[in-house]
Protein backbone atom coordinates (compact mmCIF):
# COMPACT_ATOMS: atom_id res chain seq x y z
CA MET A 1 113.35 78.22 72.33
CA LYS A 2 113.10 81.72 73.72
CA LEU A 3 113.74 82.11 77.44
CA TRP A 4 111.76 85.31 77.82
CA SER A 5 109.72 87.65 75.68
CA ARG A 6 107.87 90.87 76.51
CA LYS A 7 104.94 89.66 74.41
CA TRP A 8 104.10 86.86 76.86
CA VAL A 9 102.72 89.37 79.37
CA GLY A 10 99.84 90.05 76.98
CA SER A 11 98.77 86.42 76.94
CA LYS A 12 95.73 85.15 78.84
CA ASN A 13 97.21 81.67 78.96
CA PRO A 14 98.25 80.91 82.58
CA ARG A 15 101.14 78.76 81.36
CA LYS A 16 102.62 81.68 79.45
CA GLN A 17 102.02 84.04 82.38
CA ARG A 18 103.99 81.73 84.70
CA LYS A 19 106.71 81.39 82.08
CA TYR A 20 106.89 85.20 81.80
CA ARG A 21 107.35 85.58 85.57
CA TYR A 22 109.82 82.72 86.10
CA ASN A 23 112.09 83.59 83.19
CA ALA A 24 111.96 87.39 83.46
CA PRO A 25 115.22 89.34 83.82
CA LEU A 26 116.01 90.95 87.18
CA HIS A 27 115.02 94.50 86.17
CA ILE A 28 111.51 93.21 85.37
CA ILE A 29 111.33 90.99 88.48
CA ARG A 30 111.99 94.10 90.60
CA LYS A 31 108.60 95.43 89.50
CA PHE A 32 106.97 92.16 90.63
CA MET A 33 108.42 92.82 94.09
CA SER A 34 106.06 95.75 94.64
CA VAL A 35 104.23 95.92 97.96
CA ARG A 36 101.08 97.89 98.73
CA LEU A 37 101.39 101.08 100.76
CA SER A 38 99.41 101.80 103.92
CA LYS A 39 96.52 104.30 103.69
CA ASP A 40 98.48 107.26 105.07
CA LEU A 41 101.48 106.62 102.76
CA LYS A 42 99.12 106.20 99.82
CA GLN A 43 97.60 109.62 100.49
CA LYS A 44 100.98 111.23 101.13
CA TYR A 45 102.72 109.99 97.97
CA GLY A 46 99.77 109.39 95.63
CA LYS A 47 100.95 105.88 94.78
CA ARG A 48 99.32 102.52 95.42
CA ASN A 49 102.47 100.39 95.70
CA LEU A 50 106.27 100.57 95.56
CA PRO A 51 109.07 98.03 95.14
CA VAL A 52 110.08 96.88 98.62
CA ARG A 53 113.58 97.67 99.89
CA LYS A 54 115.81 96.56 102.72
CA GLY A 55 115.02 98.72 105.76
CA ASP A 56 111.33 99.30 104.99
CA LEU A 57 108.91 98.70 107.86
CA VAL A 58 106.27 96.19 106.73
CA LYS A 59 103.23 94.49 108.18
CA VAL A 60 102.50 90.86 107.37
CA ILE A 61 98.86 90.65 106.24
CA VAL A 62 98.42 86.98 105.37
CA GLY A 63 99.76 83.74 106.79
CA GLU A 64 101.15 82.30 109.99
CA PHE A 65 102.85 85.57 110.98
CA LYS A 66 99.79 87.77 110.25
CA GLY A 67 99.82 91.09 112.11
CA ARG A 68 103.58 91.17 112.72
CA VAL A 69 105.24 94.53 112.01
CA ALA A 70 108.99 94.47 111.40
CA LYS A 71 111.84 95.66 109.17
CA VAL A 72 112.79 94.02 105.90
CA THR A 73 116.20 92.37 106.27
CA ARG A 74 116.64 91.07 102.73
CA VAL A 75 114.91 91.12 99.34
CA SER A 76 115.63 88.20 97.02
CA LEU A 77 114.80 88.87 93.38
CA VAL A 78 115.91 85.38 92.37
CA ASN A 79 113.48 83.68 94.79
CA HIS A 80 110.73 86.36 94.42
CA SER A 81 110.64 86.69 98.20
CA VAL A 82 111.12 89.13 101.08
CA TYR A 83 112.75 88.31 104.41
CA VAL A 84 111.44 90.10 107.52
CA GLU A 85 112.94 90.37 111.04
CA GLY A 86 111.38 87.97 113.51
CA VAL A 87 109.74 85.78 110.88
CA VAL A 88 111.68 82.57 111.53
CA ASN A 89 111.27 78.83 111.68
CA VAL A 90 112.95 77.03 114.57
CA LYS A 91 114.44 73.70 113.59
CA ARG A 92 114.50 70.67 115.84
CA ASP A 93 118.10 71.32 116.88
CA GLY A 94 117.22 74.91 117.86
CA THR A 95 118.71 76.76 114.88
CA LYS A 96 116.62 79.54 113.41
CA LEU A 97 115.90 79.92 109.70
CA THR A 98 114.51 83.13 108.22
CA ARG A 99 111.27 82.44 106.42
CA PRO A 100 110.64 83.90 102.95
CA ILE A 101 107.41 85.84 102.45
CA ASP A 102 105.74 86.67 99.16
CA PRO A 103 105.49 90.45 98.56
CA SER A 104 101.73 90.17 97.94
CA ASN A 105 101.30 89.22 101.62
CA LEU A 106 102.89 92.43 102.94
CA LEU A 107 101.92 96.08 103.50
CA ILE A 108 104.50 98.87 103.76
CA THR A 109 103.86 101.03 106.84
CA GLU A 110 107.08 103.08 106.79
CA LEU A 111 109.53 103.72 103.95
CA ASN A 112 113.31 103.65 104.14
CA MET A 113 114.21 107.06 102.67
CA GLU A 114 118.03 106.79 102.80
CA ASP A 115 118.22 106.33 99.03
CA LYS A 116 118.23 109.62 97.09
CA TYR A 117 116.81 107.94 93.96
CA ARG A 118 113.80 106.68 95.86
CA LYS A 119 113.16 110.23 97.12
CA LYS A 120 113.22 111.50 93.53
CA ILE A 121 110.73 108.85 92.42
CA LEU A 122 108.31 109.82 95.19
CA GLU A 123 108.69 113.56 94.59
CA ARG A 124 107.89 113.20 90.88
CA LYS A 125 104.15 112.85 91.46
């Protein structure tokens, strides 16, 4: 049985769509990790969304931590999740666990422009 095929993305079948996402290689998963840009960034760069990176300033739009604005500390392609500063669960014994957030529940308010390749991508359009 095939683990992953590009043709599955064209299917309307939800089962095949889930299979496409779960079994996709990392270079494809990176595209799934795109986060919407704020209005001013959207006007400035002419793009609707960008793959999130460590160091980006994001706002949580949906969920328990709605409204919180903080930096991205880690992006996990394997888990399809983003980890944000200050978004933690406190366990009974007092230890803190960072809570994963789905990229669809975030909004980028400020970009981390330390990477020269990211600058090139944004200057293209």
